[in-house]
PDB file of C-alpha atoms in Angstrom:
ATOM      1  CA  ASP I   1    -118.906 126.516 228.419  1.00 62.00           C
ATOM      2  CA  THR I   2    -122.060 123.402 229.096  1.00 69.00           C
ATOM      3  CA  ALA I   3    -125.053 124.263 227.568  1.00 92.00           C
ATOM      4  CA  VAL I   4    -127.190 121.676 229.611  1.00 97.00           C
ATOM      5  CA  SER I   5    -125.801 120.803 232.961  1.00 96.00           C
ATOM      6  CA  GLN I   6    -127.525 118.296 235.249  1.00 97.00           C
ATOM      7  CA  THR I   7    -126.127 117.345 238.591  1.00 97.00           C
ATOM      8  CA  PRO I   8    -125.584 114.672 240.208  1.00 97.00           C
ATOM      9  CA  LYS I   9    -124.920 112.064 237.058  1.00 96.00           C
ATOM     10  CA  TYR I  10    -125.358 108.962 238.875  1.00 97.00           C
ATOM     11  CA  LEU I  11    -128.040 108.509 241.527  1.00 97.00           C
ATOM     12  CA  VAL I  12    -128.260 105.676 243.802  1.00 97.00           C
ATOM     13  CA  THR I  13    -131.109 105.584 246.543  1.00 97.00           C
ATOM     14  CA  GLN I  14    -133.450 103.849 248.542  1.00 97.00           C
ATOM     15  CA  MET I  15    -137.079 103.027 247.790  1.00 97.00           C
ATOM     16  CA  GLY I  16    -138.947 105.819 249.723  1.00 97.00           C
ATOM     17  CA  ASN I  17    -136.328 108.268 249.830  1.00 97.00           C
ATOM     18  CA  ASP I  18    -136.612 111.637 248.857  1.00 97.00           C
ATOM     19  CA  LYS I  19    -134.577 113.503 246.221  1.00 97.00           C
ATOM     20  CA  SER I  20    -133.561 115.684 244.170  1.00 97.00           C
ATOM     21  CA  ILE I  21    -132.017 116.831 240.499  1.00 98.00           C
ATOM     22  CA  LYS I  22    -130.676 120.167 239.247  1.00 97.00           C
ATOM     23  CA  CYS I  23    -130.533 121.689 235.827  1.00 97.00           C
ATOM     24  CA  GLU I  24    -129.163 124.264 234.788  1.00 97.00           C
ATOM     25  CA  GLN I  25    -128.717 126.070 231.307  1.00 96.00           C
ATOM     26  CA  ASN I  26    -127.064 128.626 229.826  1.00 95.00           C
ATOM     27  CA  LEU I  27    -128.437 129.258 226.321  1.00 94.00           C
ATOM     28  CA  GLY I  28    -131.063 132.111 227.891  1.00 92.00           C
ATOM     29  CA  HIS I  29    -133.969 130.063 226.801  1.00 92.00           C
ATOM     30  CA  ASP I  30    -137.314 130.249 227.833  1.00 89.00           C
ATOM     31  CA  THR I  31    -138.723 127.029 227.880  1.00 91.00           C
ATOM     32  CA  MET I  32    -137.213 123.719 229.665  1.00 94.00           C
ATOM     33  CA  TYR I  33    -138.755 120.017 230.268  1.00 94.00           C
ATOM     34  CA  TRP I  34    -138.154 117.059 231.941  1.00 95.00           C
ATOM     35  CA  TYR I  35    -138.020 113.593 230.784  1.00 95.00           C
ATOM     36  CA  LYS I  36    -137.773 109.813 231.565  1.00 95.00           C
ATOM     37  CA  GLN I  37    -136.125 107.986 229.691  1.00 95.00           C
ATOM     38  CA  ASP I  38    -137.117 103.632 231.204  1.00 91.00           C
ATOM     39  CA  SER I  39    -135.529 100.624 230.500  1.00 84.00           C
ATOM     40  CA  LYS I  40    -137.209 100.049 226.904  1.00 83.00           C
ATOM     41  CA  LYS I  41    -135.656 102.971 225.791  1.00 82.00           C
ATOM     42  CA  PHE I  42    -138.881 105.025 225.141  1.00 88.00           C
ATOM     43  CA  LEU I  43    -138.517 109.320 225.787  1.00 92.00           C
ATOM     44  CA  LYS I  44    -141.112 110.719 227.585  1.00 91.00           C
ATOM     45  CA  ILE I  45    -141.605 114.163 228.417  1.00 92.00           C
ATOM     46  CA  MET I  46    -142.513 115.102 231.919  1.00 92.00           C
ATOM     47  CA  PHE I  47    -143.075 118.756 232.425  1.00 90.00           C
ATOM     48  CA  SER I  48    -142.517 121.511 230.464  1.00 90.00           C
ATOM     49  CA  TYR I  49    -141.322 125.219 231.794  1.00 90.00           C
ATOM     50  CA  ASN I  50    -142.061 128.057 230.106  1.00 86.00           C
ATOM     51  CA  ASN I  51    -140.937 131.762 232.389  1.00 74.00           C
ATOM     52  CA  LYS I  52    -141.509 129.900 235.328  1.00 69.00           C
ATOM     53  CA  GLU I  53    -145.113 128.829 234.137  1.00 77.00           C
ATOM     54  CA  LEU I  54    -145.469 125.196 234.241  1.00 82.00           C
ATOM     55  CA  ILE I  55    -147.283 124.794 230.963  1.00 74.00           C
ATOM     56  CA  ILE I  56    -147.396 121.101 230.699  1.00 72.00           C
ATOM     57  CA  ASN I  57    -147.939 118.487 232.930  1.00 73.00           C
ATOM     58  CA  GLU I  58    -148.201 115.280 232.137  1.00 71.00           C
ATOM     59  CA  THR I  59    -149.596 112.522 233.916  1.00 80.00           C
ATOM     60  CA  VAL I  60    -146.504 111.585 236.221  1.00 88.00           C
ATOM     61  CA  PRO I  61    -147.220 110.835 240.255  1.00 90.00           C
ATOM     62  CA  ASN I  62    -147.440 114.119 242.189  1.00 90.00           C
ATOM     63  CA  ARG I  63    -144.255 112.570 244.178  1.00 94.00           C
ATOM     64  CA  PHE I  64    -142.454 114.538 240.709  1.00 94.00           C
ATOM     65  CA  SER I  65    -142.434 118.528 241.603  1.00 92.00           C
ATOM     66  CA  PRO I  66    -140.396 120.513 239.315  1.00 92.00           C
ATOM     67  CA  LYS I  67    -138.887 123.769 240.652  1.00 91.00           C
ATOM     68  CA  SER I  68    -137.658 126.691 238.903  1.00 90.00           C
ATOM     69  CA  PRO I  69    -135.967 129.139 241.053  1.00 89.00           C
ATOM     70  CA  ASP I  70    -135.496 131.475 237.865  1.00 89.00           C
ATOM     71  CA  LYS I  71    -135.598 131.508 233.721  1.00 88.00           C
ATOM     72  CA  ALA I  72    -132.729 128.949 233.595  1.00 93.00           C
ATOM     73  CA  HIS I  73    -133.125 126.702 236.405  1.00 94.00           C
ATOM     74  CA  LEU I  74    -135.999 123.571 236.634  1.00 94.00           C
ATOM     75  CA  ASN I  75    -134.852 121.347 239.645  1.00 96.00           C
ATOM     76  CA  LEU I  76    -136.944 118.196 239.129  1.00 96.00           C
ATOM     77  CA  HIS I  77    -137.964 116.872 242.795  1.00 96.00           C
ATOM     78  CA  ILE I  78    -139.053 113.544 243.890  1.00 96.00           C
ATOM     79  CA  ASN I  79    -140.807 112.174 246.922  1.00 96.00           C
ATOM     80  CA  SER I  80    -140.891 108.516 248.200  1.00 97.00           C
ATOM     81  CA  LEU I  81    -139.230 106.947 245.792  1.00 97.00           C
ATOM     82  CA  GLU I  82    -140.611 103.644 243.918  1.00 97.00           C
ATOM     83  CA  LEU I  83    -138.439 100.987 242.404  1.00 96.00           C
ATOM     84  CA  GLY I  84    -140.094 102.399 239.239  1.00 94.00           C
ATOM     85  CA  ASP I  85    -138.911 105.349 239.417  1.00 96.00           C
ATOM     86  CA  SER I  86    -135.125 103.846 238.383  1.00 96.00           C
ATOM     87  CA  ALA I  87    -134.662 105.374 234.412  1.00 96.00           C
ATOM     88  CA  VAL I  88    -132.764 108.239 232.789  1.00 97.00           C
ATOM     89  CA  TYR I  89    -133.736 111.671 233.310  1.00 98.00           C
ATOM     90  CA  PHE I  90    -133.074 114.414 231.096  1.00 98.00           C
ATOM     91  CA  CYS I  91    -133.522 117.762 231.539  1.00 97.00           C
ATOM     92  CA  ALA I  92    -133.314 120.061 228.142  1.00 96.00           C
ATOM     93  CA  SER I  93    -134.229 124.180 227.415  1.00 95.00           C
ATOM     94  CA  SER I  94    -135.649 124.957 223.854  1.00 92.00           C
ATOM     95  CA  PRO I  95    -135.790 128.389 222.626  1.00 88.00           C
ATOM     96  CA  ARG I  96    -138.793 127.482 219.866  1.00 79.00           C
ATOM     97  CA  GLY I  97    -138.850 123.123 218.828  1.00 81.00           C
ATOM     98  CA  GLU I  98    -135.164 122.547 219.196  1.00 89.00           C
ATOM     99  CA  GLN I  99    -134.540 121.100 222.341  1.00 93.00           C
ATOM    100  CA  PHE I 100    -131.114 120.834 224.001  1.00 95.00           C
ATOM    101  CA  PHE I 101    -130.588 118.065 226.417  1.00 97.00           C
ATOM    102  CA  GLY I 102    -128.489 117.704 229.446  1.00 97.00           C
ATOM    103  CA  PRO I 103    -125.743 114.687 229.890  1.00 97.00           C
ATOM    104  CA  GLY I 104    -129.328 112.736 232.070  1.00 97.00           C
ATOM    105  CA  THR I 105    -128.887 111.536 235.904  1.00 98.00           C
ATOM    106  CA  ARG I 106    -128.887 107.548 235.843  1.00 97.00           C
ATOM    107  CA  LEU I 107    -131.386 107.167 238.829  1.00 97.00           C
ATOM    108  CA  THR I 108    -131.590 103.493 240.835  1.00 97.00           C
ATOM    109  CA  VAL I 109    -133.718 103.165 243.569  1.00 97.00           C
ATOM    110  CA  LEU I 110    -133.133  99.580 245.376  1.00 96.00           C
TER     111      LEU I 110
ATOM    112  CA  ARG C   1    -152.253 104.648 215.690  1.00 68.00           C
ATOM    113  CA  LYS C   2    -150.056 105.264 218.161  1.00 76.00           C
ATOM    114  CA  GLU C   3    -148.768 109.044 218.489  1.00 87.00           C
ATOM    115  CA  VAL C   4    -145.515 108.619 216.717  1.00 92.00           C
ATOM    116  CA  GLU C   5    -144.231 104.821 215.307  1.00 94.00           C
ATOM    117  CA  GLN C   6    -140.943 104.502 213.514  1.00 94.00           C
ATOM    118  CA  ASP C   7    -139.296 101.392 211.732  1.00 90.00           C
ATOM    119  CA  PRO C   8    -138.227  99.237 214.893  1.00 81.00           C
ATOM    120  CA  GLY C   9    -134.802  98.397 213.425  1.00 85.00           C
ATOM    121  CA  PRO C  10    -132.539  97.466 214.008  1.00 93.00           C
ATOM    122  CA  PHE C  11    -131.205  98.814 210.569  1.00 95.00           C
ATOM    123  CA  ASN C  12    -127.163  96.897 209.829  1.00 96.00           C
ATOM    124  CA  VAL C  13    -125.529  98.466 206.783  1.00 97.00           C
ATOM    125  CA  PRO C  14    -122.157  98.396 205.568  1.00 97.00           C
ATOM    126  CA  GLU C  15    -120.157 101.266 205.259  1.00 97.00           C
ATOM    127  CA  GLY C  16    -120.500 104.204 202.347  1.00 97.00           C
ATOM    128  CA  ALA C  17    -124.450 102.097 201.947  1.00 97.00           C
ATOM    129  CA  THR C  18    -127.762 104.426 202.145  1.00 97.00           C
ATOM    130  CA  VAL C  19    -130.649 103.770 204.232  1.00 96.00           C
ATOM    131  CA  ALA C  20    -133.867 105.358 204.609  1.00 95.00           C
ATOM    132  CA  PHE C  21    -135.939 105.609 208.027  1.00 93.00           C
ATOM    133  CA  ASN C  22    -139.526 106.298 207.984  1.00 94.00           C
ATOM    134  CA  CYS C  23    -141.400 107.611 211.000  1.00 95.00           C
ATOM    135  CA  THR C  24    -145.490 108.370 211.356  1.00 94.00           C
ATOM    136  CA  TYR C  25    -147.614 110.558 213.185  1.00 92.00           C
ATOM    137  CA  SER C  26    -151.186 110.395 213.709  1.00 90.00           C
ATOM    138  CA  ASN C  27    -151.508 113.707 214.551  1.00 82.00           C
ATOM    139  CA  SER C  28    -152.405 115.674 211.593  1.00 81.00           C
ATOM    140  CA  ALA C  29    -151.902 119.395 212.826  1.00 82.00           C
ATOM    141  CA  SER C  30    -148.371 119.254 214.064  1.00 82.00           C
ATOM    142  CA  GLN C  31    -146.698 121.345 211.488  1.00 83.00           C
ATOM    143  CA  SER C  32    -143.099 121.079 212.272  1.00 87.00           C
ATOM    144  CA  PHE C  33    -140.556 117.900 213.212  1.00 92.00           C
ATOM    145  CA  PHE C  34    -137.650 116.948 214.414  1.00 94.00           C
ATOM    146  CA  TRP C  35    -134.870 113.869 213.914  1.00 96.00           C
ATOM    147  CA  TYR C  36    -132.547 113.544 217.170  1.00 97.00           C
ATOM    148  CA  ARG C  37    -129.414 111.084 217.684  1.00 97.00           C
ATOM    149  CA  GLN C  38    -128.996 109.239 220.485  1.00 97.00           C
ATOM    150  CA  ASP C  39    -125.532 107.322 221.325  1.00 96.00           C
ATOM    151  CA  CYS C  40    -125.816 104.459 223.703  1.00 93.00           C
ATOM    152  CA  ARG C  41    -125.762 106.201 227.424  1.00 91.00           C
ATOM    153  CA  LYS C  42    -125.673 109.538 226.070  1.00 95.00           C
ATOM    154  CA  GLU C  43    -128.417 112.431 225.325  1.00 96.00           C
ATOM    155  CA  PRO C  44    -130.346 113.151 222.561  1.00 97.00           C
ATOM    156  CA  LYS C  45    -128.991 115.231 220.042  1.00 96.00           C
ATOM    157  CA  LEU C  46    -130.757 117.074 217.518  1.00 95.00           C
ATOM    158  CA  LEU C  47    -130.018 116.501 213.760  1.00 95.00           C
ATOM    159  CA  MET C  48    -132.401 117.989 212.086  1.00 93.00           C
ATOM    160  CA  SER C  49    -135.437 120.454 211.504  1.00 91.00           C
ATOM    161  CA  VAL C  50    -138.158 119.705 208.927  1.00 90.00           C
ATOM    162  CA  TYR C  51    -140.063 122.421 208.968  1.00 83.00           C
ATOM    163  CA  SER C  52    -141.663 122.191 205.365  1.00 80.00           C
ATOM    164  CA  SER C  53    -141.781 119.148 202.684  1.00 79.00           C
ATOM    165  CA  GLY C  54    -137.820 118.759 203.365  1.00 84.00           C
ATOM    166  CA  ASN C  55    -134.393 119.133 204.568  1.00 88.00           C
ATOM    167  CA  GLU C  56    -131.151 118.192 203.517  1.00 90.00           C
ATOM    168  CA  ASP C  57    -128.141 118.695 205.557  1.00 92.00           C
ATOM    169  CA  GLY C  58    -124.640 117.343 203.394  1.00 95.00           C
ATOM    170  CA  ARG C  59    -125.271 113.435 203.507  1.00 97.00           C
ATOM    171  CA  PHE C  60    -128.433 113.245 205.537  1.00 97.00           C
ATOM    172  CA  THR C  61    -132.007 114.428 203.860  1.00 96.00           C
ATOM    173  CA  ALA C  62    -135.282 114.634 205.692  1.00 95.00           C
ATOM    174  CA  GLN C  63    -138.433 114.530 203.657  1.00 93.00           C
ATOM    175  CA  LEU C  64    -142.216 115.211 204.925  1.00 92.00           C
ATOM    176  CA  ASN C  65    -145.265 113.859 203.400  1.00 91.00           C
ATOM    177  CA  ARG C  66    -148.357 115.469 205.210  1.00 89.00           C
ATOM    178  CA  ALA C  67    -150.762 113.470 202.983  1.00 90.00           C
ATOM    179  CA  SER C  68    -149.560 110.168 204.418  1.00 90.00           C
ATOM    180  CA  GLN C  69    -148.578 111.798 207.879  1.00 91.00           C
ATOM    181  CA  TYR C  70    -144.503 110.327 207.746  1.00 91.00           C
ATOM    182  CA  ILE C  71    -141.353 111.834 207.928  1.00 94.00           C
ATOM    183  CA  SER C  72    -138.393 109.971 206.500  1.00 95.00           C
ATOM    184  CA  LEU C  73    -134.585 110.104 207.076  1.00 96.00           C
ATOM    185  CA  LEU C  74    -131.945 109.456 204.548  1.00 97.00           C
ATOM    186  CA  ILE C  75    -128.417 108.684 205.526  1.00 97.00           C
ATOM    187  CA  ARG C  76    -125.661 108.525 202.325  1.00 98.00           C
ATOM    188  CA  ASP C  77    -122.718 107.147 202.406  1.00 98.00           C
ATOM    189  CA  SER C  78    -123.006 105.951 205.947  1.00 98.00           C
ATOM    190  CA  LYS C  79    -119.993 106.035 208.056  1.00 97.00           C
ATOM    191  CA  LEU C  80    -119.222 103.930 211.339  1.00 97.00           C
ATOM    192  CA  SER C  81    -119.797 107.050 213.150  1.00 97.00           C
ATOM    193  CA  ASP C  82    -123.481 107.158 212.272  1.00 98.00           C
ATOM    194  CA  SER C  83    -124.117 104.337 214.514  1.00 97.00           C
ATOM    195  CA  ALA C  84    -126.268 105.392 217.272  1.00 97.00           C
ATOM    196  CA  THR C  85    -130.448 105.294 217.865  1.00 96.00           C
ATOM    197  CA  TYR C  86    -132.610 107.514 215.355  1.00 97.00           C
ATOM    198  CA  LEU C  87    -135.225 109.058 217.152  1.00 96.00           C
ATOM    199  CA  CYS C  88    -138.272 110.960 215.632  1.00 95.00           C
ATOM    200  CA  VAL C  89    -139.931 113.801 217.826  1.00 94.00           C
ATOM    201  CA  VAL C  90    -143.269 115.131 216.814  1.00 92.00           C
ATOM    202  CA  PRO C  91    -144.931 118.566 218.839  1.00 88.00           C
ATOM    203  CA  VAL C  92    -148.543 117.188 219.722  1.00 83.00           C
ATOM    204  CA  GLN C  93    -149.492 120.410 221.165  1.00 77.00           C
ATOM    205  CA  ARG C  94    -147.592 124.155 222.129  1.00 74.00           C
ATOM    206  CA  GLN C  95    -144.061 122.735 223.844  1.00 76.00           C
ATOM    207  CA  ASN C  96    -145.841 119.699 224.370  1.00 84.00           C
ATOM    208  CA  PHE C  97    -143.322 116.772 221.866  1.00 88.00           C
ATOM    209  CA  VAL C  98    -143.375 113.386 221.449  1.00 91.00           C
ATOM    210  CA  PHE C  99    -140.415 111.177 220.662  1.00 93.00           C
ATOM    211  CA  GLY C 100    -141.212 108.115 218.722  1.00 94.00           C
ATOM    212  CA  PRO C 101    -139.306 104.970 220.074  1.00 94.00           C
ATOM    213  CA  GLY C 102    -136.364 105.035 217.940  1.00 95.00           C
ATOM    214  CA  THR C 103    -134.710 102.809 214.808  1.00 95.00           C
ATOM    215  CA  ARG C 104    -131.302 101.638 215.783  1.00 95.00           C
ATOM    216  CA  LEU C 105    -128.701 101.923 213.089  1.00 97.00           C
ATOM    217  CA  SER C 106    -125.226  99.721 213.248  1.00 97.00           C
ATOM    218  CA  VAL C 107    -122.649 100.866 210.367  1.00 97.00           C
ATOM    219  CA  LEU C 108    -121.075  98.387 209.823  1.00 96.00           C
ATOM    220  CA  PRO C 109    -117.088  98.427 208.540  1.00 95.00           C
TER     221      PRO C 109
END
C-alpha cells in the first residue's frame, strides 16, 4: 500500500551515462514533483507536473527531463551524468499544498 | 533576504523540554505554510500545515505572523523520537515551493 514509490533506491553510475529514475503514486493526486537534495541537505524543487502538463521548470540543466506517461507516474531521465549530479532525488505528489514524498533515490556518479 | 531562512541549530535539548524554531520568509504573497520533519537518510514527512494564524496538533504548535513574515514551531514535552531536522516550506507561486535549510533537533535522554 505504498503511497509514493521510487525505483531504484540506489544508483551508482559512471560519468557520461544516461539513467532514469521512476516514480509512481497511488494517491490519485493531480500534481507530482521532483526534488534534489544535495550533500549540504538543501532540498530544491526541479520539476512539477499537473495533469501531465509541466507547470514549473526550475533552472535545471536540460540534461534532466521529466516524463509523465500518465497521472500516476513521473519519471526523471538524466543524460550525460556529471559528478555534480550526485545527490538524493525525491519524488513527491500533492493534492494541493501538502506534499507526500517517496523514499528517495541516492544517485552516485563516479 | 533569502526566500526562506531558519534557525541554523543544532538544538540539543533534554527530554521533556520545550523548544521553538523560527522560520522567516520574503514573499509577502505566500498564503499557506508547512512544517516537515526529515529523519536522517529518510524522506521529508509533513508535520503541520499553517493556513491562518496558527495550528496546534498535540505537543506541536505552529504560529504564523504575517506582518513580520515568520512562522514558528513549538514542541512541548520533547521526546527522543522528536530528534530530526525540521523544514519550513513556503509556496512562492502556484505549485512552486521553497524549502528552508532546516533546523536540526537532538533530544537527549
